[in-house]
Short mmCIF file of C-alpha atoms in Angstrom, two decimals:
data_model
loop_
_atom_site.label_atom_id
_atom_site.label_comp_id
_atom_site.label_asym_id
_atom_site.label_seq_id
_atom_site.Cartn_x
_atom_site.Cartn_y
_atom_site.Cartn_z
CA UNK A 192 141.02 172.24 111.01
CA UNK A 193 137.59 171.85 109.41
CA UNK A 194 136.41 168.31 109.49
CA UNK A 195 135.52 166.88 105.70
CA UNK A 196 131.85 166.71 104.87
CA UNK A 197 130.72 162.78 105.36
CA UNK A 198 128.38 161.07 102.82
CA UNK A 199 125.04 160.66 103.77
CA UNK A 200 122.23 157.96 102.38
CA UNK A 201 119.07 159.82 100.83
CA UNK A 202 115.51 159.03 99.29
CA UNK A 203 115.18 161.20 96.06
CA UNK A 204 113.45 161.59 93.63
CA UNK A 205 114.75 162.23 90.11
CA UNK A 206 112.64 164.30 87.99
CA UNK A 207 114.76 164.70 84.64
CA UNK A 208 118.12 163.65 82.87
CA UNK A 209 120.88 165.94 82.55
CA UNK A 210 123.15 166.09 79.23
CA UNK A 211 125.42 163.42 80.63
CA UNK A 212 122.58 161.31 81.19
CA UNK A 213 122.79 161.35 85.26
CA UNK A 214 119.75 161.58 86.96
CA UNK A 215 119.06 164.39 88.51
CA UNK A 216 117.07 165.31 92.12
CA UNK A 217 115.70 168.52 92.92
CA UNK A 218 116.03 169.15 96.88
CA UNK A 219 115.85 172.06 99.23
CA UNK A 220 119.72 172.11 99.21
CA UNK A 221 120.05 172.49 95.27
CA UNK A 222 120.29 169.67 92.09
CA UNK A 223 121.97 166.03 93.31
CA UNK A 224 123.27 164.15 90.14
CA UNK A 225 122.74 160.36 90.10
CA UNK A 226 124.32 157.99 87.66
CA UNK A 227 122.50 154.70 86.24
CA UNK A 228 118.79 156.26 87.06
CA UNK A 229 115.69 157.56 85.14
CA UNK A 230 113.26 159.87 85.31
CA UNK A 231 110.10 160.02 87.65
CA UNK A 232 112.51 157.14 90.10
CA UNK A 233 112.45 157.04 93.33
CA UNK A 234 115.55 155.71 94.76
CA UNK A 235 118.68 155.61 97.17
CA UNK A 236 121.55 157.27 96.70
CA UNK A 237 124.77 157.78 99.02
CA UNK A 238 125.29 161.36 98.47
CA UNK A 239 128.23 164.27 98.91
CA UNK A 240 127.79 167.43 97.46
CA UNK A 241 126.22 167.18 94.30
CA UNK A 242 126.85 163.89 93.18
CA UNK A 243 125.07 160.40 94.76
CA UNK A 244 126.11 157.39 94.42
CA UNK A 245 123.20 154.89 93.38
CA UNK A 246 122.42 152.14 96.35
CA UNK A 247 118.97 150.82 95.07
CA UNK A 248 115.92 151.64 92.83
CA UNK A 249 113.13 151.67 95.14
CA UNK A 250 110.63 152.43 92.61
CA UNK A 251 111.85 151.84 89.16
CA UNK A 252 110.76 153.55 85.80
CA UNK A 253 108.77 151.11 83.49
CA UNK A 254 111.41 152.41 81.01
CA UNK A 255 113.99 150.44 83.04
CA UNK A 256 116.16 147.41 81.67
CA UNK A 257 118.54 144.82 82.90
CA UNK A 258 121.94 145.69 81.64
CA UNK A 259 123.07 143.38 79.11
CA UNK A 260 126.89 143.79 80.17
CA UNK A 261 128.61 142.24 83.37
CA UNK A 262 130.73 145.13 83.86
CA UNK A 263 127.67 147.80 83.40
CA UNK A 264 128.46 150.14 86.40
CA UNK A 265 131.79 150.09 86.98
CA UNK A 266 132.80 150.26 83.15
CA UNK A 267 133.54 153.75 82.42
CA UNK A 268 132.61 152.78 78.64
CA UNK A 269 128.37 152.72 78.96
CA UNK A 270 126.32 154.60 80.82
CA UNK A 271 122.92 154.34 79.55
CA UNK A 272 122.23 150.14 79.13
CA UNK A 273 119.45 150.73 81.94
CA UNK A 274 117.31 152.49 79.43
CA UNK A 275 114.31 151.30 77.20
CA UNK A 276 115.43 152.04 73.68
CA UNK A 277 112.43 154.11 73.70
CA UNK A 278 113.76 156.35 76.71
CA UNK A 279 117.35 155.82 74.98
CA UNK A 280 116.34 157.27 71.54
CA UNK A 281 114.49 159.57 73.08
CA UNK A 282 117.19 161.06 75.26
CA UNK A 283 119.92 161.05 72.20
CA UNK A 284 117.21 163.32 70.27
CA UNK A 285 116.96 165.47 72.81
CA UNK A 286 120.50 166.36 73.23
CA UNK A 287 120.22 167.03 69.74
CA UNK A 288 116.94 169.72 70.62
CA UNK A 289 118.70 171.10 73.77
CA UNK A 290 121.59 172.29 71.93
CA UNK A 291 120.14 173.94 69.33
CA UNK A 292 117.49 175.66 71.60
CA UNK A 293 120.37 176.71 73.61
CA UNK A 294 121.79 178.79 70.51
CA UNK A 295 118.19 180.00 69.43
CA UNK A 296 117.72 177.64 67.07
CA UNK A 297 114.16 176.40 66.15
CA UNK A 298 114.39 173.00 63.15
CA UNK A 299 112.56 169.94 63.41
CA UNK A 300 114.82 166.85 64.53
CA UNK A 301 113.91 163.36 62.69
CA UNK A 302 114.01 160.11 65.16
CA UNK A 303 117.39 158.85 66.01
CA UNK A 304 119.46 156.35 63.56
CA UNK A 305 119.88 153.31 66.14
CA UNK A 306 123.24 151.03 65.03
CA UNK A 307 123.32 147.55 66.14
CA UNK A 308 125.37 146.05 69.44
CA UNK A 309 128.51 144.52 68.12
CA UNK A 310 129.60 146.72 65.51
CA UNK A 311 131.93 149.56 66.80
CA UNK A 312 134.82 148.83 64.90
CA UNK A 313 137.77 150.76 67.15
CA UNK A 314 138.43 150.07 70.42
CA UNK A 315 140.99 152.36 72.84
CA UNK A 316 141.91 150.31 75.76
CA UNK A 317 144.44 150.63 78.02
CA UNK A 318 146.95 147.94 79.51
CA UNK A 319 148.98 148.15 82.89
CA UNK A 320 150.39 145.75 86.13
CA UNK A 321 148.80 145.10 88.91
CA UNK A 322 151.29 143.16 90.84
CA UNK A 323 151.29 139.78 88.85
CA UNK A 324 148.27 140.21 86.75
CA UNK A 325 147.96 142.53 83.60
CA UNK A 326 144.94 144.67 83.65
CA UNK A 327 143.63 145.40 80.07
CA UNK A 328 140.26 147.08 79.40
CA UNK A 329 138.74 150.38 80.14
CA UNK A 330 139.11 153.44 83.09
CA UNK A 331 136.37 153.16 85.38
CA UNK A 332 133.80 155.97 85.66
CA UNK A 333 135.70 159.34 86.58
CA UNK A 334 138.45 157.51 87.49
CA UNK A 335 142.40 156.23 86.30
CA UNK A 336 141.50 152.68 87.78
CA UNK A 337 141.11 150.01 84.89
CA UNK A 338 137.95 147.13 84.52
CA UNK A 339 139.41 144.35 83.22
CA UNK A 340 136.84 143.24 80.73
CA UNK A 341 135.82 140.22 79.47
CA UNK A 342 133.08 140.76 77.65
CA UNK A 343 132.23 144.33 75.69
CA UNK A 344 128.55 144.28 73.65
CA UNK A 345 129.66 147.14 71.86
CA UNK A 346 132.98 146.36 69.86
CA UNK A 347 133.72 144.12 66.82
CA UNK A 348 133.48 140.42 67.74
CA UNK A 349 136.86 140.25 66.26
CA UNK A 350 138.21 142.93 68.63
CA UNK A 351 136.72 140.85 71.66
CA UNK A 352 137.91 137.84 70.36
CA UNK A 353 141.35 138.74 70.48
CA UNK A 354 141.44 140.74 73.65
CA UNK A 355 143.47 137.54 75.87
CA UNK A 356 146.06 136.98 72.78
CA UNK A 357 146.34 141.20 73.52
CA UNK A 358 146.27 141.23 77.35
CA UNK A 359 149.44 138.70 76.77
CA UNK A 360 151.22 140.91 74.42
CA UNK A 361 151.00 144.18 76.83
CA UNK A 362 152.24 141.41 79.97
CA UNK A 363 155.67 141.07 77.97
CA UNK A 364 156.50 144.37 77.26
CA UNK A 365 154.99 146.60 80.02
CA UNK A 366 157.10 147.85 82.78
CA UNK A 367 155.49 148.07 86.28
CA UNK A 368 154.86 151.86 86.30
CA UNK A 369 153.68 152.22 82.68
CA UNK A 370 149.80 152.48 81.25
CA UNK A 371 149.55 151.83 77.40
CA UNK A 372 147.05 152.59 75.18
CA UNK A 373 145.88 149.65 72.67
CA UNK A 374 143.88 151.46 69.61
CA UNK A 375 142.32 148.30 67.80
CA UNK A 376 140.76 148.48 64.58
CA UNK A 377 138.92 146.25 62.03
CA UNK A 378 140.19 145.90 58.29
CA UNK A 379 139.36 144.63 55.51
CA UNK A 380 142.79 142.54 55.63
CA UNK A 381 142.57 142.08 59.39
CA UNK A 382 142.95 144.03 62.64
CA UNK A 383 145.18 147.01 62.79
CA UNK A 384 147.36 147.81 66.69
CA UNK A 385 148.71 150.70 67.53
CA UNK A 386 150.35 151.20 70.93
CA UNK A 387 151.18 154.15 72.55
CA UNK A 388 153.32 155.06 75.64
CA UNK A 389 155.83 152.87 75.15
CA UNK A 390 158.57 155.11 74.91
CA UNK A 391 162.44 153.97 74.39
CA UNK A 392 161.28 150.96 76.21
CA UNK A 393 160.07 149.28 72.17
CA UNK A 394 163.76 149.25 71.56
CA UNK A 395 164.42 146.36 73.57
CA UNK A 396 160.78 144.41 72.61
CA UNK A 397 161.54 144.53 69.07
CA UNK A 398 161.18 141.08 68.19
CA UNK A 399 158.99 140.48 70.69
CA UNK A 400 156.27 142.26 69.08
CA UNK A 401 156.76 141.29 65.46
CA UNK A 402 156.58 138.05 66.86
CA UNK A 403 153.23 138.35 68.87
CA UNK A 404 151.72 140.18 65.64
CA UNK A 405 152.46 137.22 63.43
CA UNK A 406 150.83 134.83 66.35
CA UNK A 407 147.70 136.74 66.74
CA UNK A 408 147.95 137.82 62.96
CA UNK A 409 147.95 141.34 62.62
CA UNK A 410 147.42 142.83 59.64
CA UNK A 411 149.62 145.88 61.09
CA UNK A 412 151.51 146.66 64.34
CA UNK A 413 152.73 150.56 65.19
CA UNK A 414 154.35 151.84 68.62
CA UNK A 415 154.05 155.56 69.10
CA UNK A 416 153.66 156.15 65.55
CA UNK A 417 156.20 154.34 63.93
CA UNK A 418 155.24 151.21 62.00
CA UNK A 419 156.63 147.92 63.69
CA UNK A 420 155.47 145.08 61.09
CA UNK A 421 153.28 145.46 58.47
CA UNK A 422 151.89 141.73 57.50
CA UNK A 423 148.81 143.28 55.59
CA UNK A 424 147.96 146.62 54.40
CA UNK A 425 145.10 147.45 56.35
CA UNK A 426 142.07 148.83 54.26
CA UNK A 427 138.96 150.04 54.55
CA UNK A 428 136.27 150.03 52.52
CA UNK A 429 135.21 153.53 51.73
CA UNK A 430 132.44 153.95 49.87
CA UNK A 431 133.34 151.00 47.31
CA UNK A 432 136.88 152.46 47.67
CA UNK A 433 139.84 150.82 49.38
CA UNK A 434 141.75 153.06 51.78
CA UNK A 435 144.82 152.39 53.16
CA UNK A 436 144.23 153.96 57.17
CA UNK A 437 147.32 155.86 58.83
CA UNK A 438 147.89 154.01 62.28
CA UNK A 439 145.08 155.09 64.68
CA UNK A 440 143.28 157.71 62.07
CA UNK A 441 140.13 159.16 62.23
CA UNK A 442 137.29 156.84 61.14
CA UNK A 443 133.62 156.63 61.26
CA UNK A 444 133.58 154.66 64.74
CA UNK A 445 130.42 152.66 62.95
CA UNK A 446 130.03 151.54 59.28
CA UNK A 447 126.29 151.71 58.72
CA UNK A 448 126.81 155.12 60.49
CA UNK A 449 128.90 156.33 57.48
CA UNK A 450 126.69 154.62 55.16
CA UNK A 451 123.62 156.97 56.81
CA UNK A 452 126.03 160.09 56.58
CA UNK A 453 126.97 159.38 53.08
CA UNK A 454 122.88 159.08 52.46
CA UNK A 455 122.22 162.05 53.42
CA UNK A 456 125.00 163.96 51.81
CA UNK A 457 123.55 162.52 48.71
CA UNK A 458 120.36 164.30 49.30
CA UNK A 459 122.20 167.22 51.01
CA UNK A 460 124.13 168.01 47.58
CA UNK A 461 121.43 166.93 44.99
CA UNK A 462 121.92 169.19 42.13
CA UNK A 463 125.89 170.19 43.03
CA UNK A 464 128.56 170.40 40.25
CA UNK A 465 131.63 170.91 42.57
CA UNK A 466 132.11 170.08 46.46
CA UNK A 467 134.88 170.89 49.22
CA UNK A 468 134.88 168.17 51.26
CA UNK A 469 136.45 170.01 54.72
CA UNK A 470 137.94 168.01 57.63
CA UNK A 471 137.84 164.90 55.27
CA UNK A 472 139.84 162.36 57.02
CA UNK A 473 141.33 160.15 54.47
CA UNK A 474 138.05 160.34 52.47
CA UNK A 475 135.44 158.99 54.72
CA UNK A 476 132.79 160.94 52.95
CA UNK A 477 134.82 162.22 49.97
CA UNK A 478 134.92 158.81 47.91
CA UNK A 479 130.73 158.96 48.61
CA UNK A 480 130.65 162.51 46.85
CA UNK A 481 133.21 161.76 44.05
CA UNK A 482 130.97 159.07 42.83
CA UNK A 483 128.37 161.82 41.39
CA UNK A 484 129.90 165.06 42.11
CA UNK A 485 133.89 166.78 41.26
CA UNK A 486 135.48 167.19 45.36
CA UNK A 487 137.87 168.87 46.67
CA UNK A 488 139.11 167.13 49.91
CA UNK A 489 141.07 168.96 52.59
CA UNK A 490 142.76 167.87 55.61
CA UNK A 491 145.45 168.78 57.91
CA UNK A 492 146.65 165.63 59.02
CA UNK A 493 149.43 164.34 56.86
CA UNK A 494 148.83 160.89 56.73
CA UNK A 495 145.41 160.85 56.53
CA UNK A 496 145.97 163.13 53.18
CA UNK A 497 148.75 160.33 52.53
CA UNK A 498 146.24 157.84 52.60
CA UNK A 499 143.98 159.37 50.75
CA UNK A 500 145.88 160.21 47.80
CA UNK A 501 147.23 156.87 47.62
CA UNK A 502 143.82 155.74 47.51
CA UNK A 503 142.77 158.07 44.81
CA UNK A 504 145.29 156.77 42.44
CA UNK A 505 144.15 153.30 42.41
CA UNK A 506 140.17 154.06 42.41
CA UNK A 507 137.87 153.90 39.23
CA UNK A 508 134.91 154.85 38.10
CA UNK A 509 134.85 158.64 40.13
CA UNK A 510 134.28 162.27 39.31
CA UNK A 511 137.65 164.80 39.39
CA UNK A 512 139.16 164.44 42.41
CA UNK A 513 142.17 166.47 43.98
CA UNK A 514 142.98 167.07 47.82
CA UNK A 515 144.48 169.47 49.85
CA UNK A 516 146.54 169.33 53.38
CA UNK A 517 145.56 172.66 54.98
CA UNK A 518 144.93 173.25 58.81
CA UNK A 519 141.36 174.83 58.53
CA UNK A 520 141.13 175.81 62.39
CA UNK A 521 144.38 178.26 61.82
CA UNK A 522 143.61 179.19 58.10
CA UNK A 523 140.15 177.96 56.94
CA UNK A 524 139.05 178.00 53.15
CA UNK A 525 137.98 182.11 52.61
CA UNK A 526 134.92 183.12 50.77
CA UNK A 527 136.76 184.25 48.30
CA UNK A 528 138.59 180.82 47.70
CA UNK A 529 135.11 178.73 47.89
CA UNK A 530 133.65 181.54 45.28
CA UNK A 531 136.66 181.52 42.65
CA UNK A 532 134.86 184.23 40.43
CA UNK A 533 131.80 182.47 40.51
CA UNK A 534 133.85 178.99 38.98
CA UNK A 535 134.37 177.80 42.64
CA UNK A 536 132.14 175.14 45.24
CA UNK A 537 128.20 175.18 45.04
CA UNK A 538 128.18 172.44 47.78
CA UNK A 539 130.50 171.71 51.14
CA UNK A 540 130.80 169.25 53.48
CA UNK A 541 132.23 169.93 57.06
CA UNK A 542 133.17 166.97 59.76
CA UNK A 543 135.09 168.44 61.85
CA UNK A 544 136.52 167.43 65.60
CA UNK A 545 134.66 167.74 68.56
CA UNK A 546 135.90 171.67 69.00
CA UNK A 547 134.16 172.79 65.82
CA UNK A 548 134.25 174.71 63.07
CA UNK A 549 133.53 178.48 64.23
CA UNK A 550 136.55 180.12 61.77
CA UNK A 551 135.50 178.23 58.35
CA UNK A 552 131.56 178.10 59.44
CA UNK A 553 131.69 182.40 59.86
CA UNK A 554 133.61 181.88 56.36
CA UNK A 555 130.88 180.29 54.48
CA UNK A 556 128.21 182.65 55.77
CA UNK A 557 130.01 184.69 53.42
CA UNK A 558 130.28 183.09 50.56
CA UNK A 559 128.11 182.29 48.05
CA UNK A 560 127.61 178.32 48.73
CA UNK A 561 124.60 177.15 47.92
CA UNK A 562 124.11 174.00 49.95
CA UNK A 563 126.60 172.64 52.79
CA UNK A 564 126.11 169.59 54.90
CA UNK A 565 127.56 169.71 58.70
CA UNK A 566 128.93 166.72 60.29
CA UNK A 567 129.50 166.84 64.22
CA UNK A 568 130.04 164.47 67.30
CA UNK A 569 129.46 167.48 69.31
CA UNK A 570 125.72 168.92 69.36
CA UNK A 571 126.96 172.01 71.38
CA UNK A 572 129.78 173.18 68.63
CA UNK A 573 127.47 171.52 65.81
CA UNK A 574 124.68 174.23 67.24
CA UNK A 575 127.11 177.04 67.78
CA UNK A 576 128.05 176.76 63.98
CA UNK A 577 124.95 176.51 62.59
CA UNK A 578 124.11 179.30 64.35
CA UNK A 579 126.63 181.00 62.44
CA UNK A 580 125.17 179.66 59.13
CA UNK A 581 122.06 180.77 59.88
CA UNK A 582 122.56 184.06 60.47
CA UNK A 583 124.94 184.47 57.29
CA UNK A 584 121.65 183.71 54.93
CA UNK A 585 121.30 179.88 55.79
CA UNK A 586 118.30 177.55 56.55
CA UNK A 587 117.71 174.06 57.96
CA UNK A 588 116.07 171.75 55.85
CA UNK A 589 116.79 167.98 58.07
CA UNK A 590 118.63 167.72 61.08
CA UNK A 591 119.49 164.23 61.62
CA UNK A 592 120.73 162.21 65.00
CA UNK A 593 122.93 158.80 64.23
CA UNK A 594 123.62 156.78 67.31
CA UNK A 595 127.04 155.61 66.59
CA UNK A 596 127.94 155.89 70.57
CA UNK A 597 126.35 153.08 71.52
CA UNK A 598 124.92 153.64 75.14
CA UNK A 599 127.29 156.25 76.01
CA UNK A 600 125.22 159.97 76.38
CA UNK A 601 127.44 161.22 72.74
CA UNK A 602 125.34 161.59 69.64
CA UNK A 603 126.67 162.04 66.02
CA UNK A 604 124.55 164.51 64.42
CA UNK A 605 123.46 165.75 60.56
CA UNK A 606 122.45 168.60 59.07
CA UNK A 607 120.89 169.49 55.52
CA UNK A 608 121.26 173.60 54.81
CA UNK A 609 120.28 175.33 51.94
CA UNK A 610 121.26 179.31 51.11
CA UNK A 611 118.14 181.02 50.64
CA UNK A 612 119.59 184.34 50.57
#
């Protein structure tokens, strides 16, 4: 039987930053990833394989900073709060450059959109028993075990401040084997809870939870979908629009990161009569268009179309609106469709989920839109489907990082693209 390889402790070097923002050491015996370092360090590392485990900075970067969390490094939340926000910004951007180099892609990239600490507005934690104590926080690095946080300089003060009143809730209805997930979100009429994982086991907890959400006053509580107590309708403000969110839909994770996007679709679409606003959510961006431009919202998700129409009815003061619940992955808008005998969309909008848009994106290269704005959490997918636009007759004019992933190594990105042929 082969004996398993044993860690060893090593001096490197790192001499760059790979995507995930790991340091990385070039040695005789191939790359060695590091977490929590920067480039030009020399430091310490226990090492197996291709991954090291930091033990000390022996000679640290001037770009280096104290962490300003006390669970920075076992959190699996951050990884980057040891960077200079000059190294940080400049790292985000780059992602941003290295993916569309990577598809051929040559477009100048403006400086980074920084949001502030404090103002994520959704949080996804996760709740389970550890003997006699509840454990309610976040997974550790590439790992199921769960930091039981305290502090978070990245969430909604109101989501922090009612993390114990929440940690109490999951102690009286989790069973030993069980891990819930907590999605928290702030409203204009409160916080919004859904819980997942719970199972049959709500049946019995009933009470129990409409009682908790009336103590730490809830605007809304849902368990695996289906709505529990509803105190408040929980709203968000969308553009001057109130929008009733389905339980744990898709929202801008940051406000003034919407307000940015919504900014630059402005100037994206200056000039447009009539927009399809693709992957819409339940009108994130829409209500932004519909204030100068007609839109066409589509979306597969029912609720969020729900929501969305429900919010349409009671808004004033907006161009023709009308929506549309349509998976575009499995049957994306046609050129045809967006061309209408010339009557149909001069503009589009597309935000969709981290997997892309390859199918609708090889569908407007065909069609005669004359300006689109992309929307993507993903720079490698973002990339891959502007390569797509590009070659069907496309160009660049802005691409645009927005740091809405507050020191983790993800990067919203923007782009501005104009037909030209």
């Amino acid at each position: 039987m082969s004996k398993k390889p044993e860690a060893t402790i090593e001096t490197l070097r790192i001499s760059r930053l790979a995507h995930k923002g790991d340091g990385v050491a070039d040695t005789e015996s191939g790359q060695i990833f590091v977490p929590y370092t920067l480039e030009g360090e020399l430091v310490s590392a226990k090492v197996l394989g291709q991954r090291g485990e930091l033990q000390e900075v022996l000679e640290p970067s001037e770009q280096r900073i104290a962490p300003i969390c006390k669970h920075y490094g076992t959190c699996g939340g951050c990884s980057l709060q040891h960077m200079g926000e000059a190294s940080y910004k400049a790292f985000k951007r780059q992602q941003v450059i290295d993916a569309l180099a990577a598809r051929a892609i040559e477009a100048p990239v403006d400086d980074v959109v920084l949001c502030q600490n404090r103002s994520r507005r959704r949080a996804v934690f996760a709740a389970v028993k550890a003997g006699h104590k509840i454990l309610f926080g976040y997974h550790t690095a590439k790992s199921n075990m769960l930091v039981d946080i305290e502090e978070c300089p990245v969430i909604a003060p109101e989501i922090m401040k009612a993390v114990p009143s929440l940690r109490k809730l999951a102690g009286q209805i989790l069973n030993h084997k069980d891990e819930l997930k907590f999605t928290v979100t702030t409203t204009l009429n409160g916080l919004d809870l859904a819980i997942d994982g719970m199972g049959k086991n709500k049946e019995k907890h009933y009470f129990d939870l409409s009682q908790q959400a009336v103590a730490i006053d809830l605007a809304r509580l849902s368990v695996d979908g289906e709505t529990i107590i509803e105190i408040r309708q929980p709203l968000l403000d969308m553009s001057g629009i109130s929008v009733p969110i389905p339980a744990g839909g898709f929202i801008q994770a940051v406000l003034s990161a919407e307000q940015t996007m919504g900014e630059l679709i402005e100037e994206g679409l200056s000039g447009c009569k009539r927009v399809a606003d693709l992957f819409c959510g339940a009108g994130t961006l829409s209500f932004k268009i519909a204030q100068k431009t007609n839109v066409h919202a589509v979306e597969g998700e029912a609720s969020s179309v729900k929501a969305f129409d429900q919010a349409v009815r009671g808004a004033k003061g907006l161009k023709k609106v009308t929506s549309e619940r349509r998976d575009l992955f499995r049957r994306p808008i046609v050129a045809k469709e967006l061309d209408n005998f010339g009557k149909g969309y001069d503009g589009v909008v597309f935000d969709p989920p981290r997997a892309g848009a390859m199918a609708q994106a090889q569908e407007l290269a065909k069609s005669p839109v004359k300006k689109i704005v992309a929307v993507s959490c993903s720079p490698a997918s973002f990339a891959r489907d502007l390569r797509t636009l590009l070659d069907g007759g496309f160009k660049i004019k802005r691409v645009v990082p927005i740091d809405q992933f507050l020191y983790s190594p993800h990067v919203e990105v923007v782009a501005l693209l104009e037909r030209t042929s």
